[in-house]
mmCIF file with all atom_site columns, C-alpha atoms in Angstrom:
data_model
loop_
_atom_site.group_PDB
_atom_site.id
_atom_site.type_symbol
_atom_site.label_atom_id
_atom_site.label_alt_id
_atom_site.label_comp_id
_atom_site.label_asym_id
_atom_site.label_entity_id
_atom_site.label_seq_id
_atom_site.pdbx_PDB_ins_code
_atom_site.Cartn_x
_atom_site.Cartn_y
_atom_site.Cartn_z
_atom_site.occupancy
_atom_site.B_iso_or_equiv
_atom_site.pdbx_formal_charge
_atom_site.auth_seq_id
_atom_site.auth_comp_id
_atom_site.auth_asym_id
_atom_site.auth_atom_id
_atom_site.pdbx_PDB_model_num
ATOM 1  C CA . MET R 1 1  ? 78.404 94.161  127.447 1.00 45.00 ? 1  MET R CA 1
ATOM 2  C CA . SER R 1 2  ? 76.978 95.650  130.788 1.00 53.00 ? 2  SER R CA 1
ATOM 3  C CA . PRO R 1 3  ? 76.006 99.083  131.716 1.00 53.00 ? 3  PRO R CA 1
ATOM 4  C CA . GLY R 1 4  ? 78.250 100.897 134.692 1.00 54.00 ? 4  GLY R CA 1
ATOM 5  C CA . ILE R 1 5  ? 77.778 100.714 137.997 1.00 52.00 ? 5  ILE R CA 1
ATOM 6  C CA . GLY R 1 6  ? 77.141 104.937 137.561 1.00 54.00 ? 6  GLY R CA 1
ATOM 7  C CA . LEU R 1 7  ? 74.236 104.049 134.717 1.00 54.00 ? 7  LEU R CA 1
ATOM 8  C CA . MET R 1 8  ? 73.011 101.168 136.620 1.00 56.00 ? 8  MET R CA 1
ATOM 9  C CA . LYS R 1 9  ? 69.778 101.592 139.058 1.00 63.00 ? 9  LYS R CA 1
ATOM 10 C CA . ARG R 1 10 ? 70.823 101.237 142.608 1.00 66.00 ? 10 ARG R CA 1
ATOM 11 C CA . ARG R 1 11 ? 68.241 99.380  144.606 1.00 78.00 ? 11 ARG R CA 1
ATOM 12 C CA . LEU R 1 12 ? 70.404 101.068 148.111 1.00 81.00 ? 12 LEU R CA 1
ATOM 13 C CA . GLU R 1 13 ? 70.121 104.945 147.211 1.00 83.00 ? 13 GLU R CA 1
ATOM 14 C CA . LYS R 1 14 ? 70.196 106.436 149.972 1.00 90.00 ? 14 LYS R CA 1
ATOM 15 C CA . GLU R 1 15 ? 72.405 106.458 153.666 1.00 92.00 ? 15 GLU R CA 1
ATOM 16 C CA . LYS R 1 16 ? 68.603 105.500 154.878 1.00 94.00 ? 16 LYS R CA 1
ATOM 17 C CA . ASP R 1 17 ? 68.393 102.385 153.345 1.00 93.00 ? 17 ASP R CA 1
ATOM 18 C CA . ALA R 1 18 ? 72.603 101.171 153.993 1.00 94.00 ? 18 ALA R CA 1
ATOM 19 C CA . ILE R 1 19 ? 71.885 101.707 157.427 1.00 95.00 ? 19 ILE R CA 1
ATOM 20 C CA . VAL R 1 20 ? 68.894 99.624  157.279 1.00 95.00 ? 20 VAL R CA 1
ATOM 21 C CA . LEU R 1 21 ? 70.004 96.642  156.056 1.00 94.00 ? 21 LEU R CA 1
ATOM 22 C CA . GLY R 1 22 ? 72.895 97.232  157.626 1.00 96.00 ? 22 GLY R CA 1
ATOM 23 C CA . ILE R 1 23 ? 71.521 96.633  161.393 1.00 96.00 ? 23 ILE R CA 1
ATOM 24 C CA . SER R 1 24 ? 69.251 94.006  159.962 1.00 95.00 ? 24 SER R CA 1
ATOM 25 C CA . GLY R 1 25 ? 72.655 92.000  159.132 1.00 96.00 ? 25 GLY R CA 1
ATOM 26 C CA . ILE R 1 26 ? 74.267 92.968  162.215 1.00 96.00 ? 26 ILE R CA 1
ATOM 27 C CA . ALA R 1 27 ? 70.637 91.970  163.948 1.00 96.00 ? 27 ALA R CA 1
ATOM 28 C CA . LYS R 1 28 ? 70.751 88.479  162.771 1.00 96.00 ? 28 LYS R CA 1
ATOM 29 C CA . LYS R 1 29 ? 74.812 87.213  162.394 1.00 95.00 ? 29 LYS R CA 1
ATOM 30 C CA . TYR R 1 30 ? 74.951 88.096  166.386 1.00 95.00 ? 30 TYR R CA 1
ATOM 31 C CA . ASP R 1 31 ? 71.681 87.715  167.480 1.00 95.00 ? 31 ASP R CA 1
ATOM 32 C CA . VAL R 1 32 ? 71.040 91.470  168.402 1.00 95.00 ? 32 VAL R CA 1
ATOM 33 C CA . LYS R 1 33 ? 68.040 93.899  169.340 1.00 96.00 ? 33 LYS R CA 1
ATOM 34 C CA . PRO R 1 34 ? 68.161 96.195  165.707 1.00 95.00 ? 34 PRO R CA 1
ATOM 35 C CA . GLU R 1 35 ? 67.495 99.016  168.691 1.00 96.00 ? 35 GLU R CA 1
ATOM 36 C CA . ASP R 1 36 ? 70.379 98.291  170.644 1.00 96.00 ? 36 ASP R CA 1
ATOM 37 C CA . ILE R 1 37 ? 72.647 99.084  167.097 1.00 97.00 ? 37 ILE R CA 1
ATOM 38 C CA . LYS R 1 38 ? 74.193 102.393 167.548 1.00 97.00 ? 38 LYS R CA 1
ATOM 39 C CA . THR R 1 39 ? 75.367 104.288 163.964 1.00 97.00 ? 39 THR R CA 1
ATOM 40 C CA . LEU R 1 40 ? 79.158 105.106 163.796 1.00 97.00 ? 40 LEU R CA 1
ATOM 41 C CA . GLU R 1 41 ? 79.634 105.994 160.950 1.00 97.00 ? 41 GLU R CA 1
ATOM 42 C CA . THR R 1 42 ? 78.786 105.942 157.391 1.00 96.00 ? 42 THR R CA 1
ATOM 43 C CA . LYS R 1 43 ? 80.822 106.077 153.792 1.00 96.00 ? 43 LYS R CA 1
ATOM 44 C CA . TYR R 1 44 ? 80.024 105.684 149.844 1.00 93.00 ? 44 TYR R CA 1
ATOM 45 C CA . HIS R 1 45 ? 82.909 104.206 147.924 1.00 91.00 ? 45 HIS R CA 1
ATOM 46 C CA . ASP R 1 46 ? 82.273 105.988 144.324 1.00 86.00 ? 46 ASP R CA 1
ATOM 47 C CA . ASP R 1 47 ? 84.033 103.577 141.930 1.00 85.00 ? 47 ASP R CA 1
ATOM 48 C CA . ALA R 1 48 ? 82.893 100.675 143.744 1.00 84.00 ? 48 ALA R CA 1
ATOM 49 C CA . GLY R 1 49 ? 79.215 101.863 144.472 1.00 84.00 ? 49 GLY R CA 1
ATOM 50 C CA . ASP R 1 50 ? 80.104 99.748  147.879 1.00 92.00 ? 50 ASP R CA 1
ATOM 51 C CA . TRP R 1 51 ? 78.081 101.222 151.430 1.00 95.00 ? 51 TRP R CA 1
ATOM 52 C CA . TYR R 1 52 ? 80.358 100.836 154.365 1.00 97.00 ? 52 TYR R CA 1
ATOM 53 C CA . VAL R 1 53 ? 78.777 101.202 157.558 1.00 97.00 ? 53 VAL R CA 1
ATOM 54 C CA . ALA R 1 54 ? 79.723 101.245 161.261 1.00 98.00 ? 54 ALA R CA 1
ATOM 55 C CA . LEU R 1 55 ? 77.594 99.854  163.778 1.00 97.00 ? 55 LEU R CA 1
ATOM 56 C CA . GLY R 1 56 ? 78.451 99.124  167.028 1.00 97.00 ? 56 GLY R CA 1
ATOM 57 C CA . TRP R 1 57 ? 76.532 97.478  169.730 1.00 96.00 ? 57 TRP R CA 1
ATOM 58 C CA . ASP R 1 58 ? 77.513 96.205  173.433 1.00 93.00 ? 58 ASP R CA 1
ATOM 59 C CA . GLU R 1 59 ? 81.239 96.648  173.679 1.00 93.00 ? 59 GLU R CA 1
ATOM 60 C CA . LYS R 1 60 ? 81.325 95.814  169.632 1.00 96.00 ? 60 LYS R CA 1
ATOM 61 C CA . LYS R 1 61 ? 82.254 96.844  166.614 1.00 97.00 ? 61 LYS R CA 1
ATOM 62 C CA . ALA R 1 62 ? 81.815 95.547  162.931 1.00 97.00 ? 62 ALA R CA 1
ATOM 63 C CA . ILE R 1 63 ? 82.137 97.420  159.407 1.00 97.00 ? 63 ILE R CA 1
ATOM 64 C CA . VAL R 1 64 ? 79.148 96.307  156.956 1.00 97.00 ? 64 VAL R CA 1
ATOM 65 C CA . GLN R 1 65 ? 79.851 96.359  153.248 1.00 96.00 ? 65 GLN R CA 1
ATOM 66 C CA . MET R 1 66 ? 77.120 96.752  151.140 1.00 95.00 ? 66 MET R CA 1
ATOM 67 C CA . ASP R 1 67 ? 76.328 96.379  147.218 1.00 91.00 ? 67 ASP R CA 1
ATOM 68 C CA . SER R 1 68 ? 74.098 99.638  146.378 1.00 88.00 ? 68 SER R CA 1
ATOM 69 C CA . VAL R 1 69 ? 73.277 97.915  142.659 1.00 86.00 ? 69 VAL R CA 1
ATOM 70 C CA . LEU R 1 70 ? 72.179 94.278  143.806 1.00 89.00 ? 70 LEU R CA 1
ATOM 71 C CA . GLY R 1 71 ? 71.256 95.692  147.695 1.00 89.00 ? 71 GLY R CA 1
ATOM 72 C CA . THR R 1 72 ? 73.214 92.765  149.639 1.00 92.00 ? 72 THR R CA 1
ATOM 73 C CA . ILE R 1 73 ? 75.360 92.786  152.038 1.00 94.00 ? 73 ILE R CA 1
ATOM 74 C CA . THR R 1 74 ? 79.115 91.628  150.814 1.00 96.00 ? 74 THR R CA 1
ATOM 75 C CA . GLU R 1 75 ? 81.396 91.457  154.251 1.00 96.00 ? 75 GLU R CA 1
ATOM 76 C CA . ILE R 1 76 ? 80.473 92.005  158.135 1.00 96.00 ? 76 ILE R CA 1
ATOM 77 C CA . LYS R 1 77 ? 83.579 92.897  159.491 1.00 96.00 ? 77 LYS R CA 1
ATOM 78 C CA . GLU R 1 78 ? 83.954 92.560  163.149 1.00 94.00 ? 78 GLU R CA 1
ATOM 79 C CA . ILE R 1 79 ? 86.593 95.353  164.820 1.00 90.00 ? 79 ILE R CA 1
#
């Protein structure tokens, strides 16, 4: 039996950590300079333990979903 999300050590403990990972993912996927990417909004889902970071650059926007325990990006959805 594995511990619940509340008992596990999170790698993305703070909002700042999630923003940095989200910007890194967008920069790699879309070949954009990190300094050109703006943070639009951040949300943390308590039950799932996921971070959602909305980022914008040029005329594009995307939502990056991240697993806070594993510290990985699970999905990038352009909107």
